[in-house]
Amino acid sequence: MNTITSAGIVVTLRRAFVAMALACAWPVCCLADNYDFYSNWPTHVSAADGTDFGLAVLYQYDINQFSNDAGKFEDANTNRRRYFGFYLRKPGVYDAIAQYDFQAKQWADAFVRFRSAGVFGKDVGNFRFGYSKTPVGFEGVTSTSATTFIEAALPTQAIWEGRRAGFDWALVRPHFIINIGDYFWRKDFDGNNPGSTWAMRAAWMPLNKPGDVLHLGVSASREKLDWADEGSVPSVARLRSRPEDGLSPVRLVDTGNLPYSKSVQRQGFEALWIRGPWSLQGEYLQAQVDRTNGKPNVDVNGFYVFTTWTLTGESRFYSDGNVADRRYNGRDLQAVRPTHAWGAVELALRYSELDLNDGAITGGREHDWTVGANWYIGEHLKFQTNYVWAFSDRGNLKVNPRIFEVRAQVYF
């Protein structure tokens, strides 16, 4: 384990601030007359009919420090995400985005979506074509820029499928939402993960107004795994999770490769309650890996629950079945929208648990506690800090690291 001193943290944060300042400086120098530090960055152009075109950028710089880790983790500080792309949107009619992560060297969202009410004059749902997030995993489908914690919870990391390419339909009403997707593209946009997926999600919102939300949902999917290399290599599934850090390659729980896997079935049960500055969110996720050639099937599960309190009085923003804006009508993706010039401050506490043991498969068990604080500055800047207590048990290996994390984020 390396040690980052307080002076080192200051230097690292200074570098992050410089990168963020450069991102801020670009719009100032180019279109200074329209510039507003807290809200309107002139990184987009709007036409008289409401059509909006602009940059879609997300930059995150992280610091991870580890202790009590039996020497298995190394402290790290580097870019976490570097999304760059473009979007085009006419509110109420369509929106499109193409965005690439230059840090992970893989595609993020790349799709076009039509709202039938604006296209046909009758609301029969929204139709999306392209590369987007699959719906089983409430925390997973939340915008990456709007997550409450720096990293996703244990079960989300292990079970959420991520993105696939195809078609999906969503019927959005004030008190319910239905989402069905057929992700038929044989591989993802990066040429990996051969297979296809059917998925659905439904949610009921008996309360749905700003600052007063109750959301109850279910989701399910079936991922069919294709054999790689035109059938010469058996398909493999693998379920694993980092201890809610993003910069270490170490996983304390991991099923290992599961050869001869023909499909993965996922189910989720989700809930969200928002009342003024308070919120409570939780989710239970499970997955079943179906295998051939005499190999046993594998069942795993996990859950998380967290609560938040916004000290400055704002509520978490909810729209179209999820936290933050879904880009249908607005550019703002924040979970908390500050009402003070100096920003909003949010405190959060999360418990998560994951069990990857099933019969002969000893992937291990882990549970984590995470406390966090978020500072939202205007619409585009956010600073986060988390402290994680991780407790794992995998065979004879028991490692219980403590993780301190800091993130600086700019997005527009």
Coordinates of C-alpha atoms in Angstrom, one line a residue:
M1 CA 0.0 0.0 0.0
N2 CA 1.3 3.5 -0.9
T3 CA 0.6 6.5 1.3
I4 CA -0.6 9.8 -0.1
T5 CA 0.2 12.7 2.3
S6 CA -2.0 15.7 2.9
A7 CA 0.3 17.7 0.8
G8 CA 0.0 15.1 -2.0
I9 CA -3.8 15.4 -1.8
V10 CA -3.6 19.2 -2.2
V11 CA -1.3 18.8 -5.2
T12 CA -3.6 16.2 -6.8
L13 CA -6.7 18.3 -6.2
R14 CA -4.9 21.3 -7.6
R15 CA -4.4 19.4 -10.8
A16 CA -8.1 18.5 -10.9
F17 CA -9.0 22.1 -10.3
V18 CA -6.8 23.2 -13.2
A19 CA -8.4 20.7 -15.5
M20 CA -11.8 21.9 -14.5
A21 CA -10.8 25.5 -14.9
L22 CA -9.6 24.8 -18.4
A23 CA -13.0 23.2 -19.1
C24 CA -14.7 26.3 -17.7
A25 CA -12.4 28.7 -19.6
W26 CA -13.2 27.3 -23.0
P27 CA -16.8 28.6 -23.0
V28 CA -15.8 31.9 -21.4
C29 CA -13.2 32.7 -24.1
C30 CA -15.5 31.6 -26.9
L31 CA -18.8 33.1 -26.0
A32 CA -18.2 35.3 -22.9
D33 CA -21.4 37.4 -23.4
N34 CA -23.6 34.4 -22.6
Y35 CA -21.5 33.0 -19.8
D36 CA -23.0 32.3 -16.3
F37 CA -20.7 30.4 -14.0
Y38 CA -23.5 28.8 -12.0
S39 CA -25.8 27.8 -14.8
N40 CA -25.5 28.8 -18.5
W41 CA -22.2 27.7 -19.9
P42 CA -22.3 28.6 -23.6
T43 CA -21.3 25.1 -24.7
H44 CA -24.5 24.8 -26.7
V45 CA -26.6 26.6 -29.3
S46 CA -30.4 26.9 -29.2
A47 CA -32.6 27.8 -32.1
A48 CA -35.8 29.8 -32.0
D49 CA -38.0 26.7 -32.2
G50 CA -36.2 25.2 -29.1
T51 CA -33.9 22.9 -31.0
D52 CA -30.7 22.6 -28.9
F53 CA -27.3 21.3 -30.0
G54 CA -24.1 21.2 -27.9
L55 CA -21.3 19.4 -26.3
A56 CA -21.9 16.5 -23.9
V57 CA -18.9 16.3 -21.6
L58 CA -18.2 14.6 -18.3
Y59 CA -14.8 14.7 -16.5
Q60 CA -14.1 13.1 -13.2
Y61 CA -10.8 13.0 -11.3
D62 CA -10.6 10.6 -8.3
I63 CA -8.3 10.0 -5.3
N64 CA -8.4 6.6 -3.6
Q65 CA -6.6 5.9 -0.3
F66 CA -6.6 2.4 1.4
S67 CA -5.8 1.3 4.9
N68 CA -6.3 -2.0 6.9
D69 CA -6.0 -3.8 3.6
A70 CA -3.4 -6.5 4.2
G71 CA -1.2 -4.8 1.6
K72 CA -3.5 -5.8 -1.3
F73 CA -4.4 -2.3 -2.5
E74 CA -2.4 0.6 -3.7
D75 CA -3.4 4.2 -3.3
A76 CA -4.2 5.9 -6.6
N77 CA -5.2 9.2 -8.1
T78 CA -6.1 9.6 -11.8
N79 CA -8.9 10.4 -14.2
R80 CA -11.9 8.3 -13.6
R81 CA -14.0 9.2 -16.6
R82 CA -13.4 11.4 -19.6
Y83 CA -16.6 11.5 -21.7
F84 CA -16.8 13.7 -24.8
G85 CA -19.5 13.9 -27.3
F86 CA -22.4 15.8 -28.8
Y87 CA -26.1 16.0 -28.3
L88 CA -29.1 17.3 -30.4
R89 CA -32.5 17.8 -28.9
K90 CA -35.9 19.4 -29.6
P91 CA -37.8 19.3 -26.3
G92 CA -40.9 17.2 -26.5
V93 CA -40.0 15.8 -29.9
Y94 CA -36.6 14.0 -30.0
D95 CA -33.2 13.8 -28.4
A96 CA -29.9 12.2 -29.6
I97 CA -26.5 11.8 -28.1
A98 CA -23.1 10.2 -29.1
Q99 CA -20.6 10.1 -26.3
Y100 CA -17.2 8.3 -25.9
D101 CA -15.2 7.7 -22.8
F102 CA -11.6 8.4 -23.6
Q103 CA -10.4 7.1 -20.2
A104 CA -11.9 3.6 -20.5
K105 CA -11.6 3.7 -24.3
Q106 CA -15.2 2.6 -24.8
W107 CA -18.5 4.0 -25.9
A108 CA -20.9 5.6 -23.5
D109 CA -24.4 6.5 -24.7
A110 CA -25.0 6.7 -28.4
F111 CA -28.7 6.7 -29.4
V112 CA -31.6 8.7 -30.9
R113 CA -35.0 8.8 -29.1
F114 CA -38.3 10.0 -30.3
R115 CA -41.3 11.2 -28.2
S116 CA -44.4 10.1 -30.0
A117 CA -46.5 13.0 -28.7
G118 CA -44.3 15.4 -30.5
V119 CA -43.8 13.3 -33.7
F120 CA -47.3 11.8 -34.2
G121 CA -49.4 14.1 -32.1
K122 CA -50.4 11.3 -29.8
D123 CA -48.5 10.0 -26.8
V124 CA -47.9 6.3 -27.2
G125 CA -44.5 6.3 -25.6
N126 CA -40.9 7.1 -26.3
F127 CA -38.9 5.1 -28.8
R128 CA -35.1 4.8 -28.6
F129 CA -32.7 3.2 -31.0
G130 CA -29.0 2.7 -30.4
Y131 CA -26.6 2.0 -27.5
S132 CA -28.0 2.7 -24.0
K133 CA -28.1 1.3 -20.4
T134 CA -30.1 -1.8 -19.8
P135 CA -32.9 -1.3 -17.1
V136 CA -32.2 -3.9 -14.4
G137 CA -30.4 -1.9 -11.8
F138 CA -32.0 1.3 -10.5
E139 CA -28.6 2.7 -9.4
G140 CA -27.0 1.6 -12.6
V141 CA -29.4 3.5 -14.9
T142 CA -29.0 6.7 -13.0
S143 CA -26.8 9.2 -14.9
T144 CA -23.1 8.7 -14.1
S145 CA -22.8 12.4 -13.3
A146 CA -25.7 12.3 -10.9
T147 CA -24.9 9.4 -8.6
T148 CA -25.1 10.0 -4.9
F149 CA -22.0 8.0 -4.1
I150 CA -18.7 8.0 -5.9
E151 CA -19.0 4.3 -6.9
A152 CA -22.0 2.0 -7.4
A153 CA -23.0 -0.4 -4.6
L154 CA -21.7 -4.0 -4.5
P155 CA -24.8 -5.7 -6.1
T156 CA -25.1 -3.1 -8.8
Q157 CA -21.5 -3.6 -9.9
A158 CA -21.8 -7.4 -9.9
I159 CA -25.3 -7.8 -11.4
W160 CA -26.2 -4.8 -13.6
E161 CA -25.5 -5.7 -17.2
G162 CA -24.4 -2.3 -18.4
R163 CA -25.1 -1.0 -21.9
R164 CA -26.3 -2.9 -25.0
A165 CA -27.4 -1.9 -28.5
G166 CA -30.9 -2.3 -29.9
F167 CA -34.4 -0.8 -29.4
D168 CA -36.5 0.2 -26.4
W169 CA -39.9 1.7 -25.7
A170 CA -41.0 3.6 -22.6
L171 CA -44.5 4.7 -21.7
V172 CA -44.2 7.5 -19.1
R173 CA -47.2 8.6 -17.1
P174 CA -47.4 10.8 -14.0
H175 CA -48.0 7.7 -11.8
F176 CA -46.4 4.8 -13.7
I177 CA -43.7 3.9 -16.2
I178 CA -43.3 0.8 -18.4
N179 CA -40.0 0.2 -20.2
I180 CA -39.4 -2.7 -22.6
G181 CA -36.2 -3.3 -24.6
D182 CA -34.9 -5.7 -27.2
Y183 CA -31.1 -5.3 -27.3
F184 CA -30.6 -7.4 -30.4
W185 CA -27.1 -6.2 -31.5
R186 CA -24.8 -9.3 -31.3
K187 CA -22.1 -7.4 -29.5
D188 CA -21.7 -4.0 -27.9
F189 CA -20.3 -1.0 -29.7
D190 CA -16.8 -1.9 -28.7
G191 CA -17.1 -5.4 -30.2
N192 CA -17.3 -7.2 -26.8
N193 CA -19.9 -9.2 -24.9
P194 CA -21.4 -11.3 -27.7
G195 CA -25.1 -12.0 -27.1
S196 CA -28.5 -10.3 -26.9
T197 CA -30.9 -9.2 -24.2
W198 CA -34.6 -8.8 -23.6
A199 CA -35.5 -6.6 -20.6
M200 CA -38.4 -4.8 -18.9
R201 CA -39.0 -2.4 -16.1
A202 CA -42.2 -1.2 -14.5
A203 CA -42.6 1.3 -11.7
W204 CA -45.6 2.8 -9.8
M205 CA -45.4 6.3 -8.4
P206 CA -48.3 7.0 -6.1
L207 CA -46.6 10.2 -5.1
N208 CA -44.9 12.2 -7.8
K209 CA -44.3 15.9 -7.4
P210 CA -41.2 18.0 -6.6
G211 CA -40.0 17.1 -3.2
D212 CA -42.6 14.5 -2.6
V213 CA -42.0 11.2 -4.4
L214 CA -42.7 7.5 -3.7
H215 CA -41.4 5.1 -6.4
L216 CA -41.8 1.3 -6.3
G217 CA -40.5 -0.7 -9.2
V218 CA -39.6 -4.2 -10.6
S219 CA -37.3 -5.1 -13.4
A220 CA -36.2 -8.3 -15.2
S221 CA -34.0 -9.3 -18.1
R222 CA -32.7 -12.4 -19.9
E223 CA -29.3 -12.1 -21.5
K224 CA -28.5 -14.8 -24.1
L225 CA -24.8 -15.4 -24.3
D226 CA -23.3 -16.3 -27.7
W227 CA -20.2 -18.4 -28.2
A228 CA -17.2 -16.3 -29.2
D229 CA -15.1 -16.8 -32.4
E230 CA -18.0 -18.2 -34.4
G231 CA -18.7 -21.0 -31.9
S232 CA -15.2 -22.3 -31.2
V233 CA -14.9 -20.8 -27.7
P234 CA -17.6 -21.6 -25.0
S235 CA -19.3 -18.5 -23.7
V236 CA -18.3 -17.4 -20.2
A237 CA -20.1 -15.4 -17.5
R238 CA -18.4 -13.8 -14.5
L239 CA -19.9 -11.8 -11.6
R240 CA -17.6 -9.7 -9.3
S241 CA -17.4 -6.4 -7.6
R242 CA -14.8 -4.0 -6.3
P243 CA -15.2 -2.8 -2.7
E244 CA -16.9 0.3 -3.9
D245 CA -13.7 1.9 -5.1
G246 CA -13.0 2.7 -8.8
L247 CA -9.2 2.8 -9.2
S248 CA -8.0 -0.6 -7.9
P249 CA -8.1 -3.8 -9.9
V250 CA -8.7 -5.9 -6.8
R251 CA -12.0 -7.6 -6.3
L252 CA -12.6 -9.2 -2.9
V253 CA -15.6 -11.1 -4.2
D254 CA -15.5 -12.9 -7.6
T255 CA -17.2 -16.0 -9.0
G256 CA -14.3 -16.4 -11.4
N257 CA -15.0 -17.5 -15.0
L258 CA -18.1 -19.6 -15.4
P259 CA -17.6 -21.5 -18.7
Y260 CA -20.5 -23.0 -20.7
S261 CA -22.8 -20.2 -19.6
K262 CA -25.8 -20.0 -22.0
S263 CA -27.8 -17.2 -20.4
V264 CA -28.0 -14.8 -17.4
Q265 CA -31.4 -13.9 -15.9
R266 CA -31.6 -10.8 -13.7
Q267 CA -34.4 -9.5 -11.5
G268 CA -34.6 -6.3 -9.5
F269 CA -36.9 -4.7 -6.9
E270 CA -36.4 -1.0 -6.3
A271 CA -37.8 1.7 -4.1
L272 CA -37.3 5.5 -3.7
W273 CA -38.8 7.9 -1.2
I274 CA -38.2 11.7 -1.3
R275 CA -39.7 14.1 1.2
G276 CA -38.1 17.6 1.1
P277 CA -34.4 17.4 1.9
W278 CA -34.6 13.7 3.0
S279 CA -34.6 10.6 0.8
L280 CA -34.4 6.9 1.2
Q281 CA -33.5 4.5 -1.7
G282 CA -33.0 0.8 -1.8
E283 CA -32.8 -2.1 -4.2
Y284 CA -32.6 -5.9 -4.2
L285 CA -30.9 -7.6 -7.2
Q286 CA -30.5 -11.3 -8.1
A287 CA -29.0 -13.1 -11.0
Q288 CA -29.1 -16.8 -12.3
V289 CA -26.5 -18.1 -14.6
D290 CA -27.8 -21.0 -16.7
R291 CA -25.0 -23.4 -17.9
T292 CA -24.7 -26.3 -20.2
N293 CA -22.3 -29.3 -20.6
G294 CA -23.2 -30.6 -17.1
K295 CA -22.0 -27.5 -15.3
P296 CA -24.2 -26.4 -12.3
N297 CA -26.3 -23.2 -12.5
V298 CA -25.2 -20.3 -10.3
D299 CA -27.6 -18.1 -8.3
V300 CA -26.3 -14.9 -6.6
N301 CA -28.0 -11.9 -4.9
G302 CA -27.4 -8.7 -3.1
F303 CA -29.1 -5.5 -1.9
Y304 CA -28.3 -1.9 -0.8
V305 CA -30.2 0.8 1.0
F306 CA -29.1 4.4 1.5
T307 CA -30.4 7.6 3.0
T308 CA -29.6 11.3 2.1
W309 CA -30.1 14.6 3.8
T310 CA -29.5 17.9 2.0
L311 CA -28.3 20.4 4.6
T312 CA -29.2 23.4 2.4
G313 CA -32.8 22.3 2.0
E314 CA -33.0 21.2 -1.6
S315 CA -34.7 18.0 -2.7
R316 CA -33.3 15.3 -4.9
F317 CA -34.7 15.8 -8.4
Y318 CA -36.9 13.0 -9.9
S319 CA -38.1 12.8 -13.5
D320 CA -39.4 10.0 -15.8
G321 CA -38.8 7.2 -13.4
N322 CA -35.3 8.1 -12.2
V323 CA -33.3 10.5 -10.2
A324 CA -32.1 13.6 -12.2
D325 CA -33.1 14.6 -15.7
R326 CA -33.3 12.0 -18.5
R327 CA -32.3 14.6 -21.2
Y328 CA -35.8 14.6 -22.7
N329 CA -36.4 18.3 -22.0
G330 CA -33.4 19.7 -20.2
R331 CA -29.6 19.7 -20.1
D332 CA -29.3 19.5 -16.3
L333 CA -28.5 16.0 -15.0
Q334 CA -28.0 16.9 -11.4
A335 CA -29.6 14.9 -8.6
V336 CA -29.7 18.1 -6.5
R337 CA -30.2 21.5 -8.0
P338 CA -28.7 24.3 -5.8
T339 CA -30.8 27.2 -4.8
H340 CA -27.9 29.1 -3.2
A341 CA -25.1 30.9 -5.2
W342 CA -22.5 28.9 -3.3
G343 CA -24.2 25.6 -3.9
A344 CA -25.9 22.8 -2.1
V345 CA -24.5 20.3 0.4
E346 CA -25.7 16.7 0.8
L347 CA -24.9 14.0 3.3
A348 CA -25.4 10.3 2.6
L349 CA -25.1 6.9 4.3
R350 CA -25.3 3.5 2.5
Y351 CA -25.2 -0.1 3.5
S352 CA -24.7 -2.7 0.7
E353 CA -24.3 -6.5 0.7
L354 CA -23.4 -9.1 -1.9
D355 CA -23.4 -12.9 -1.8
L356 CA -21.5 -14.7 -4.6
N357 CA -21.5 -18.1 -3.0
D358 CA -23.6 -20.9 -4.4
G359 CA -22.7 -24.6 -3.9
A360 CA -19.2 -25.3 -5.3
I361 CA -18.9 -21.7 -6.5
T362 CA -17.3 -19.8 -3.6
G363 CA -17.2 -16.2 -4.9
G364 CA -17.4 -14.9 -1.4
R365 CA -19.6 -12.5 0.6
E366 CA -19.1 -8.8 1.3
H367 CA -20.9 -6.0 3.0
D368 CA -19.9 -2.3 3.1
W369 CA -20.8 0.8 5.0
T370 CA -20.2 4.1 3.2
V371 CA -20.6 7.7 4.4
G372 CA -20.5 10.5 1.9
A373 CA -20.7 14.2 1.4
N374 CA -21.5 16.0 -1.9
W375 CA -21.1 19.7 -2.7
Y376 CA -23.0 20.8 -5.8
I377 CA -21.8 24.2 -7.2
G378 CA -24.2 25.5 -9.8
E379 CA -25.3 23.1 -12.6
H380 CA -21.9 21.9 -13.7
L381 CA -19.5 21.4 -10.8
K382 CA -19.6 18.8 -8.1
F383 CA -17.2 17.6 -5.4
Q384 CA -17.6 14.3 -3.5
T385 CA -16.0 12.5 -0.7
N386 CA -16.7 9.0 0.6
Y387 CA -15.3 6.8 3.4
V388 CA -16.0 3.1 3.0
W389 CA -15.7 0.3 5.6
A390 CA -15.6 -3.0 3.7
F391 CA -15.9 -6.5 5.2
S392 CA -15.3 -9.5 3.0
D393 CA -15.2 -13.3 3.5
R394 CA -14.1 -15.5 0.6
G395 CA -12.9 -18.9 1.7
N396 CA -9.9 -18.4 4.0
L397 CA -9.4 -14.9 2.7
K398 CA -10.8 -12.1 4.9
V399 CA -9.8 -8.6 4.0
N400 CA -11.6 -5.6 5.5
P401 CA -10.1 -2.4 3.9
R402 CA -10.9 1.1 4.8
I403 CA -11.2 3.4 1.7
F404 CA -11.1 7.2 1.6
E405 CA -12.2 8.6 -1.8
V406 CA -12.4 12.1 -3.2
R407 CA -13.8 13.2 -6.6
A408 CA -13.8 16.4 -8.5
Q409 CA -16.4 16.5 -11.4
V410 CA -17.3 18.9 -14.2
Y411 CA -20.0 18.2 -16.7
F412 CA -22.2 19.9 -19.3

